[in-house]
Amino acid sequence: RYAPEVVDSLAQAIEGIRQDFGARQLVLIGHSGGGALAVLVADRLETVTSVVTLAANLDTDAWTAVHGYSPLSASLNPVDTRLAPKVHQFHALGAADTNVPPASVARFRQAAPHATWCTVPGCAHGDCWSDNWTRFIEVFRSGGDACEVLKQR
């Protein structure tokens, strides 16, 4: 899922798009596995200023253990990534998420002391995230309390 070749290819594609549009800064946003990829790609691109994850499996070892899956031995694990403190991290978790339970990202949370964490009560893996998305982006961009927006369902 998160092999170095996959992450490098995605990083190259995003960098190409950034150059095409002349963007100086990037914000990467991902849900579930897309959130894991956002973290892994952010580690490869100097222009990433923020990473937003929603219900992301940020520790694939813990995630596979929770579900009894085989380890993702050929994959990179986001928990092993140490993003620079200049990269603003915002990670939202669903309190009712059984796919990526909040406890499964405990090691990542400990390893990312500069990150902002938000646990949304009653939110499961696939719901809640789009309820106030436009408002969330507005508040996130302005530096306001984006977590409170997610909690307003």
Coordinates of N, CA, C and O in Angstrom, one line a residue:
R1 N 0.8 -1.2 0.0 CA 0.0 0.0 0.0 C 0.8 1.3 0.0 O 0.5 2.2 -0.7
Y2 N 1.9 1.3 0.8 CA 2.7 2.5 1.0 C 4.1 2.2 0.7 O 5.0 2.7 1.4
A3 N 4.4 1.5 -0.3 CA 5.8 1.1 -0.7 C 6.5 2.4 -1.1 O 5.9 3.4 -1.6
P4 N 7.8 2.5 -0.9 CA 8.6 3.7 -1.3 C 8.3 4.1 -2.7 O 8.2 5.3 -3.0
E5 N 8.1 3.1 -3.7 CA 7.9 3.5 -5.1 C 6.6 4.2 -5.2 O 6.4 5.1 -6.0
V6 N 5.6 3.8 -4.5 CA 4.2 4.4 -4.5 C 4.3 5.9 -4.0 O 3.8 6.8 -4.6
V7 N 5.0 6.0 -2.9 CA 5.1 7.3 -2.2 C 5.9 8.3 -3.1 O 5.6 9.4 -3.3
D8 N 7.0 7.8 -3.6 CA 7.9 8.6 -4.5 C 7.1 9.0 -5.8 O 7.2 10.2 -6.2
S9 N 6.4 8.1 -6.3 CA 5.6 8.4 -7.6 C 4.6 9.5 -7.3 O 4.4 10.4 -8.1
L10 N 3.9 9.3 -6.2 CA 2.9 10.3 -5.8 C 3.5 11.7 -5.5 O 3.0 12.7 -6.0
A11 N 4.6 11.7 -4.8 CA 5.3 12.9 -4.6 C 5.8 13.6 -5.9 O 5.6 14.8 -6.0
Q12 N 6.3 12.8 -6.8 CA 6.7 13.4 -8.1 C 5.5 14.0 -8.9 O 5.6 15.1 -9.5
A13 N 4.3 13.3 -8.8 CA 3.1 13.8 -9.5 C 2.7 15.1 -8.9 O 2.3 16.1 -9.6
I14 N 2.6 15.1 -7.5 CA 2.2 16.4 -6.8 C 3.2 17.5 -7.1 O 2.8 18.6 -7.3
E15 N 4.5 17.2 -7.1 CA 5.5 18.3 -7.4 C 5.3 18.8 -8.8 O 5.4 20.0 -9.1
G16 N 5.0 17.9 -9.8 CA 4.7 18.4 -11.2 C 3.5 19.3 -11.2 O 3.6 20.3 -11.9
I17 N 2.5 18.9 -10.5 CA 1.3 19.8 -10.5 C 1.6 21.1 -9.9 O 1.1 22.2 -10.3
R18 N 2.3 21.1 -8.8 CA 2.7 22.3 -8.1 C 3.5 23.2 -9.0 O 3.2 24.4 -9.1
Q19 N 4.4 22.7 -9.8 CA 5.2 23.5 -10.7 C 4.3 24.0 -11.8 O 4.4 25.2 -12.2
D20 N 3.4 23.2 -12.3 CA 2.5 23.6 -13.4 C 1.7 24.8 -13.0 O 1.4 25.7 -13.8
F21 N 1.2 24.9 -11.7 CA 0.4 25.9 -11.2 C 1.2 27.1 -10.6 O 0.6 28.1 -10.2
G22 N 2.5 26.9 -10.5 CA 3.3 27.9 -9.9 C 3.1 28.1 -8.4 O 3.4 29.2 -7.8
A23 N 2.6 27.1 -7.7 CA 2.3 27.2 -6.3 C 3.6 27.2 -5.5 O 4.6 26.5 -5.8
R24 N 3.7 28.0 -4.5 CA 4.9 28.1 -3.6 C 4.8 27.2 -2.4 O 5.7 26.8 -1.8
Q25 N 3.5 26.9 -2.0 CA 3.2 26.2 -0.8 C 2.1 25.1 -1.1 O 1.3 25.4 -1.9
L26 N 2.2 24.0 -0.4 CA 1.2 23.0 -0.5 C 0.6 22.6 0.8 O 1.3 22.6 1.8
V27 N -0.7 22.3 0.8 CA -1.4 21.7 1.9 C -1.9 20.4 1.4 O -2.6 20.3 0.4
L28 N -1.4 19.3 2.1 CA -1.9 17.9 1.7 C -3.0 17.5 2.6 O -2.8 17.6 3.9
I29 N -4.1 17.0 2.1 CA -5.2 16.5 2.8 C -5.5 15.1 2.4 O -5.6 14.8 1.2
G30 N -5.7 14.2 3.4 CA -6.1 12.9 3.0 C -6.9 12.2 4.1 O -6.8 12.5 5.3
H31 N -7.8 11.3 3.6 CA -8.7 10.5 4.5 C -8.2 9.1 4.4 O -7.9 8.6 3.4
S32 N -8.2 8.5 5.6 CA -7.9 7.0 5.7 C -6.5 6.8 5.2 O -5.5 7.5 5.6
G33 N -6.3 5.9 4.2 CA -5.0 5.6 3.6 C -4.4 6.8 2.9 O -3.2 7.0 2.8
G34 N -5.3 7.7 2.4 CA -4.9 8.9 1.8 C -4.2 9.9 2.8 O -3.3 10.6 2.5
G35 N -4.6 9.8 4.1 CA -4.0 10.6 5.1 C -2.6 10.0 5.4 O -1.6 10.8 5.6
A36 N -2.4 8.7 5.4 CA -1.1 8.1 5.6 C -0.2 8.5 4.5 O 1.0 8.9 4.7
L37 N -0.7 8.5 3.3 CA 0.1 8.9 2.1 C 0.4 10.4 2.2 O 1.6 10.8 1.8
A38 N -0.5 11.2 2.7 CA -0.2 12.7 2.8 C 1.0 12.9 3.7 O 1.9 13.7 3.4
V39 N 1.1 12.2 4.8 CA 2.2 12.3 5.8 C 3.5 11.8 5.1 O 4.5 12.5 5.2
L40 N 3.4 10.7 4.4 CA 4.6 10.1 3.8 C 5.1 11.0 2.7 O 6.3 11.2 2.5
V41 N 4.2 11.6 1.9 CA 4.6 12.5 0.8 C 5.1 13.8 1.4 O 6.1 14.4 0.8
A42 N 4.5 14.3 2.4 CA 5.0 15.6 3.0 C 6.4 15.5 3.4 O 7.2 16.5 3.4
D43 N 6.9 14.4 3.8 CA 8.3 14.2 4.2 C 9.2 14.3 3.0 O 10.4 14.5 3.2
R44 N 8.7 14.2 1.8 CA 9.5 14.3 0.6 C 9.5 15.6 -0.1 O 10.3 15.8 -1.1
L45 N 8.6 16.5 0.2 CA 8.4 17.7 -0.5 C 8.6 18.9 0.4 O 7.9 19.1 1.4
E46 N 9.6 19.7 0.0 CA 9.9 20.9 0.8 C 8.8 22.0 0.9 O 8.8 22.8 1.8
T47 N 8.0 22.0 -0.1 CA 7.0 23.0 -0.2 C 5.7 22.8 0.6 O 4.8 23.6 0.6
V48 N 5.6 21.6 1.2 CA 4.5 21.3 2.1 C 4.5 22.1 3.4 O 5.5 22.0 4.1
T49 N 3.5 22.9 3.6 CA 3.4 23.7 4.8 C 2.5 23.1 5.8 O 2.6 23.4 7.0
S50 N 1.5 22.3 5.4 CA 0.5 21.7 6.3 C 0.1 20.3 5.8 O 0.0 20.1 4.6
V51 N -0.3 19.5 6.7 CA -0.9 18.2 6.4 C -2.1 18.0 7.3 O -2.1 18.3 8.5
V52 N -3.2 17.7 6.6 CA -4.5 17.5 7.3 C -4.9 16.0 7.0 O -4.9 15.6 5.9
T53 N -5.1 15.2 8.1 CA -5.5 13.9 8.0 C -6.9 13.7 8.7 O -7.1 14.3 9.7
L54 N -7.7 12.8 8.1 CA -9.0 12.5 8.6 C -9.1 11.0 8.7 O -8.9 10.3 7.7
A55 N -9.2 10.5 9.9 CA -9.4 9.0 10.1 C -8.2 8.2 9.5 O -8.4 7.2 8.8
A56 N -7.0 8.7 9.6 CA -5.9 8.1 8.9 C -5.2 7.1 9.7 O -5.0 7.3 10.9
N57 N -4.8 6.0 9.1 CA -4.0 5.0 9.8 C -2.5 5.4 9.8 O -1.7 5.1 8.9
L58 N -2.2 6.1 10.8 CA -0.9 6.8 10.9 C 0.2 5.9 11.6 O 1.3 6.3 11.7
D59 N -0.2 4.7 12.0 CA 0.7 3.7 12.5 C 0.2 2.3 11.9 O -0.6 1.7 12.5
T60 N 0.8 2.0 10.8 CA 0.3 0.8 10.1 C 0.6 -0.5 10.9 O -0.2 -1.5 10.7
D61 N 1.6 -0.5 11.7 CA 1.8 -1.7 12.5 C 0.7 -1.9 13.5 O 0.2 -3.0 13.7
A62 N 0.3 -0.8 14.2 CA -0.8 -0.9 15.1 C -2.1 -1.2 14.4 O -2.9 -2.0 14.9
W63 N -2.3 -0.6 13.3 CA -3.5 -0.8 12.5 C -3.7 -2.2 12.1 O -4.8 -2.8 12.2
T64 N -2.6 -2.8 11.6 CA -2.7 -4.2 11.2 C -2.9 -5.2 12.4 O -3.7 -6.1 12.3
A65 N -2.3 -4.8 13.5 CA -2.5 -5.6 14.7 C -3.9 -5.6 15.2 O -4.5 -6.6 15.6
V66 N -4.5 -4.4 15.2 CA -5.9 -4.2 15.6 C -6.8 -5.1 14.9 O -7.8 -5.7 15.4
H67 N -6.6 -5.2 13.6 CA -7.5 -6.0 12.7 C -7.0 -7.4 12.5 O -7.8 -8.2 11.8
G68 N -5.9 -7.8 12.9 CA -5.4 -9.2 12.7 C -4.9 -9.4 11.3 O -4.9 -10.5 10.8
Y69 N -4.5 -8.3 10.6 CA -4.1 -8.4 9.2 C -2.6 -8.7 9.2 O -1.9 -8.5 10.2
S70 N -2.1 -9.2 8.1 CA -0.7 -9.4 7.9 C 0.0 -8.1 7.9 O -0.5 -7.1 7.4
P71 N 1.2 -8.0 8.5 CA 2.0 -6.7 8.5 C 2.2 -6.2 7.1 O 2.4 -7.0 6.1
L72 N 2.3 -4.9 6.9 CA 2.5 -4.3 5.6 C 4.0 -4.2 5.4 O 4.6 -3.1 5.5
S73 N 4.7 -5.4 5.3 CA 6.2 -5.4 5.4 C 6.9 -4.6 4.3 O 8.0 -4.2 4.5
A74 N 6.3 -4.5 3.1 CA 6.9 -3.7 2.0 C 6.5 -2.2 2.0 O 6.9 -1.5 1.1
S75 N 5.8 -1.8 3.0 CA 5.3 -0.5 3.1 C 6.1 0.4 4.1 O 6.6 -0.1 5.1
L76 N 6.1 1.7 3.8 CA 6.5 2.6 4.8 C 5.5 2.8 5.8 O 4.3 2.7 5.5
N77 N 5.9 3.1 7.0 CA 4.9 3.4 8.1 C 5.0 4.9 8.5 O 6.0 5.3 8.9
P78 N 3.9 5.6 8.4 CA 3.9 7.0 8.8 C 4.5 7.3 10.2 O 5.1 8.3 10.4
V79 N 4.3 6.4 11.1 CA 4.9 6.6 12.5 C 6.4 6.8 12.5 O 6.9 7.4 13.4
D80 N 7.0 6.3 11.4 CA 8.5 6.4 11.3 C 8.9 7.7 10.7 O 10.1 8.0 10.6
T81 N 8.0 8.5 10.2 CA 8.2 9.8 9.6 C 8.3 10.8 10.6 O 7.4 10.9 11.5
R82 N 9.3 11.7 10.6 CA 9.4 12.8 11.5 C 9.3 14.1 10.7 O 10.3 14.6 10.2
L83 N 8.1 14.6 10.5 CA 7.9 15.8 9.8 C 8.6 17.0 10.5 O 8.5 17.0 11.8
A84 N 9.1 17.9 9.8 CA 9.8 19.1 10.4 C 8.7 19.9 11.2 O 7.5 19.9 10.7
P85 N 9.1 20.5 12.3 CA 8.1 21.3 13.0 C 7.5 22.4 12.2 O 6.4 22.9 12.5
K86 N 8.1 22.8 11.1 CA 7.6 23.9 10.3 C 6.3 23.4 9.5 O 5.5 24.2 9.0
V87 N 6.1 22.1 9.4 CA 4.9 21.5 8.8 C 3.8 21.4 9.8 O 3.9 20.7 10.8
H88 N 2.8 22.3 9.6 CA 1.6 22.2 10.5 C 0.9 20.9 10.3 O 0.5 20.7 9.1
Q89 N 0.7 20.2 11.3 CA -0.1 18.9 11.2 C -1.4 19.0 12.0 O -1.4 19.4 13.1
F90 N -2.5 18.7 11.3 CA -3.8 18.6 11.9 C -4.3 17.2 11.6 O -4.5 16.8 10.5
H91 N -4.6 16.5 12.7 CA -5.1 15.1 12.6 C -6.4 14.9 13.3 O -6.5 15.2 14.5
A92 N -7.4 14.6 12.5 CA -8.8 14.4 13.1 C -9.1 12.9 13.1 O -8.8 12.1 12.2
L93 N -9.6 12.4 14.2 CA -10.0 11.0 14.4 C -11.5 11.0 14.8 O -12.0 11.9 15.5
G94 N -12.1 9.9 14.4 CA -13.5 9.7 14.8 C -13.5 8.8 16.1 O -12.9 7.8 16.1
A95 N -14.2 9.3 17.1 CA -14.3 8.6 18.4 C -14.9 7.3 18.2 O -14.6 6.3 19.0
A96 N -15.8 7.1 17.2 CA -16.5 5.9 17.0 C -16.0 5.1 15.8 O -16.6 4.2 15.3
D97 N -14.8 5.4 15.4 CA -14.1 4.7 14.3 C -13.6 3.4 14.7 O -12.7 3.3 15.5
T98 N -14.1 2.3 14.1 CA -13.6 1.0 14.4 C -12.6 0.5 13.3 O -11.9 -0.5 13.6
N99 N -12.5 1.2 12.2 CA -11.5 0.9 11.2 C -10.1 1.5 11.7 O -9.1 0.8 11.6
V100 N -10.1 2.7 12.0 CA -8.9 3.3 12.6 C -9.2 3.9 14.0 O -9.5 5.1 14.1
P101 N -9.3 3.0 15.0 CA -9.6 3.5 16.3 C -8.6 4.5 16.8 O -7.4 4.3 16.5
P102 N -9.0 5.5 17.5 CA -8.0 6.5 18.0 C -6.8 5.9 18.7 O -5.7 6.4 18.6
A103 N -7.0 4.8 19.5 CA -5.9 4.2 20.2 C -4.8 3.7 19.2 O -3.7 3.6 19.6
S104 N -5.2 3.4 18.0 CA -4.2 2.8 17.0 C -3.2 3.8 16.5 O -2.2 3.5 15.9
V105 N -3.4 5.1 16.8 CA -2.5 6.1 16.4 C -1.7 6.7 17.6 O -1.0 7.7 17.4
A106 N -1.7 6.0 18.7 CA -1.1 6.5 19.9 C 0.4 6.8 19.7 O 0.9 7.8 20.2
R107 N 1.1 5.9 19.0 CA 2.6 6.1 18.8 C 2.8 7.3 17.9 O 3.8 8.0 18.2
F108 N 2.0 7.5 16.9 CA 2.2 8.6 16.0 C 2.0 9.9 16.8 O 2.7 10.9 16.7
R109 N 0.9 9.9 17.6 CA 0.6 11.0 18.4 C 1.7 11.4 19.3 O 2.0 12.6 19.5
Q110 N 2.3 10.4 19.9 CA 3.5 10.7 20.8 C 4.7 11.2 20.1 O 5.4 12.1 20.5
A111 N 4.8 10.7 18.8 CA 6.0 11.1 18.0 C 5.8 12.5 17.3 O 6.7 13.0 16.7
A112 N 4.6 13.0 17.4 CA 4.2 14.3 16.7 C 3.8 15.3 17.7 O 2.6 15.7 17.7
P113 N 4.7 15.8 18.6 CA 4.3 16.7 19.7 C 3.8 18.1 19.2 O 3.1 18.8 19.9
H114 N 4.2 18.4 18.0 CA 3.8 19.8 17.5 C 2.4 19.7 16.8 O 1.9 20.8 16.4
A115 N 1.8 18.5 16.6 CA 0.6 18.4 15.8 C -0.6 18.8 16.6 O -0.6 18.8 17.9
T116 N -1.6 19.2 15.9 CA -3.0 19.5 16.5 C -3.8 18.3 16.3 O -3.9 17.7 15.2
W117 N -4.4 17.8 17.4 CA -5.2 16.6 17.3 C -6.7 16.9 17.6 O -7.0 17.8 18.5
C118 N -7.6 16.3 16.9 CA -9.0 16.5 17.1 C -9.7 15.2 17.1 O -9.6 14.4 16.1
T119 N -10.4 14.8 18.2 CA -11.3 13.6 18.2 C -12.7 14.1 18.1 O -13.2 14.8 19.0
V120 N -13.4 13.6 17.1 CA -14.8 14.0 16.9 C -15.8 13.0 17.5 O -15.8 11.8 17.0
P121 N -16.5 13.4 18.5 CA -17.4 12.4 19.2 C -18.5 11.9 18.2 O -19.0 12.6 17.4
G122 N -18.7 10.6 18.3 CA -19.8 10.0 17.5 C -19.4 9.8 16.1 O -20.2 9.2 15.3
C123 N -18.3 10.2 15.6 CA -17.9 10.1 14.2 C -17.2 8.7 14.0 O -16.3 8.3 14.7
A124 N -17.6 8.0 12.9 CA -17.0 6.8 12.5 C -16.0 7.0 11.4 O -15.7 8.2 11.1
H125 N -15.6 6.0 10.7 CA -14.6 6.1 9.7 C -15.0 6.9 8.5 O -14.3 7.7 8.0
G126 N -16.2 6.6 8.0 CA -16.6 7.1 6.7 C -17.6 8.3 6.8 O -18.0 8.8 5.8
D127 N -18.0 8.6 8.0 CA -19.0 9.7 8.1 C -18.5 10.9 8.8 O -17.3 10.9 9.2
C128 N -19.2 11.9 8.8 CA -18.9 13.2 9.5 C -18.0 14.1 8.8 O -18.1 15.3 8.9
W129 N -17.0 13.6 8.0 CA -16.0 14.4 7.5 C -16.4 15.5 6.5 O -15.8 16.5 6.4
S130 N -17.5 15.2 5.7 CA -17.9 16.2 4.7 C -19.0 17.1 5.2 O -19.4 18.0 4.5
D131 N -19.5 16.9 6.4 CA -20.6 17.7 6.9 C -20.4 19.2 6.9 O -21.3 19.9 6.5
N132 N -19.3 19.6 7.3 CA -19.0 21.1 7.3 C -17.6 21.4 6.6 O -16.9 22.2 7.1
W133 N -17.4 20.6 5.6 CA -16.1 20.7 5.0 C -15.7 22.1 4.5 O -14.6 22.5 4.7
T134 N -16.6 22.8 3.8 CA -16.2 24.1 3.3 C -15.9 25.0 4.4 O -14.9 25.8 4.4
R135 N -16.7 25.0 5.5 CA -16.4 25.8 6.7 C -15.1 25.4 7.3 O -14.3 26.3 7.8
F136 N -14.9 24.1 7.4 CA -13.6 23.6 8.0 C -12.4 24.2 7.3 O -11.5 24.7 7.9
I137 N -12.4 24.2 5.9 CA -11.3 24.7 5.2 C -11.1 26.2 5.4 O -10.0 26.7 5.6
E138 N -12.2 27.0 5.5 CA -12.2 28.4 5.7 C -11.5 28.7 7.1 O -10.6 29.5 7.2
V139 N -12.0 27.9 8.1 CA -11.5 28.2 9.5 C -10.0 27.7 9.6 O -9.2 28.3 10.2
F140 N -9.7 26.5 9.0 CA -8.3 26.0 9.0 C -7.4 27.0 8.4 O -6.3 27.3 8.9
R141 N -7.7 27.6 7.2 CA -6.9 28.5 6.5 C -6.7 29.8 7.3 O -5.6 30.4 7.2
S142 N -7.7 30.2 8.1 CA -7.6 31.4 8.8 C -6.9 31.2 10.2 O -6.7 32.2 10.9
G143 N -6.6 30.0 10.5 CA -5.9 29.7 11.8 C -6.9 29.6 13.0 O -6.5 29.6 14.1
G144 N -8.2 29.5 12.7 CA -9.2 29.4 13.8 C -9.3 27.9 14.3 O -8.4 27.1 13.9
D145 N -10.2 27.7 15.1 CA -10.4 26.4 15.7 C -11.2 25.4 14.8 O -12.4 25.3 14.9
A146 N -10.4 24.8 13.9 CA -11.0 23.9 12.9 C -11.6 22.7 13.5 O -12.6 22.1 13.0
C147 N -11.1 22.3 14.7 CA -11.7 21.1 15.4 C -13.1 21.4 15.8 O -13.9 20.5 15.6
E148 N -13.4 22.5 16.3 CA -14.8 22.8 16.6 C -15.7 22.8 15.5 O -16.9 22.4 15.6
V149 N -15.2 23.1 14.3 CA -16.1 23.0 13.1 C -16.4 21.6 12.8 O -17.6 21.2 12.5
L150 N -15.4 20.7 12.9 CA -15.7 19.3 12.7 C -16.7 18.7 13.7 O -17.5 17.8 13.4
K151 N -16.7 19.2 14.9 CA -17.6 18.7 16.0 C -19.0 19.2 15.8 O -19.9 18.7 16.4
Q152 N -19.2 20.2 15.0 CA -20.5 20.8 14.7 C -21.2 20.0 13.6 O -21.1 20.3 12.5
R153 N -21.9 19.0 14.0 CA -22.6 18.1 13.1 C -24.1 18.2 13.1 O -24.6 18.5 14.1

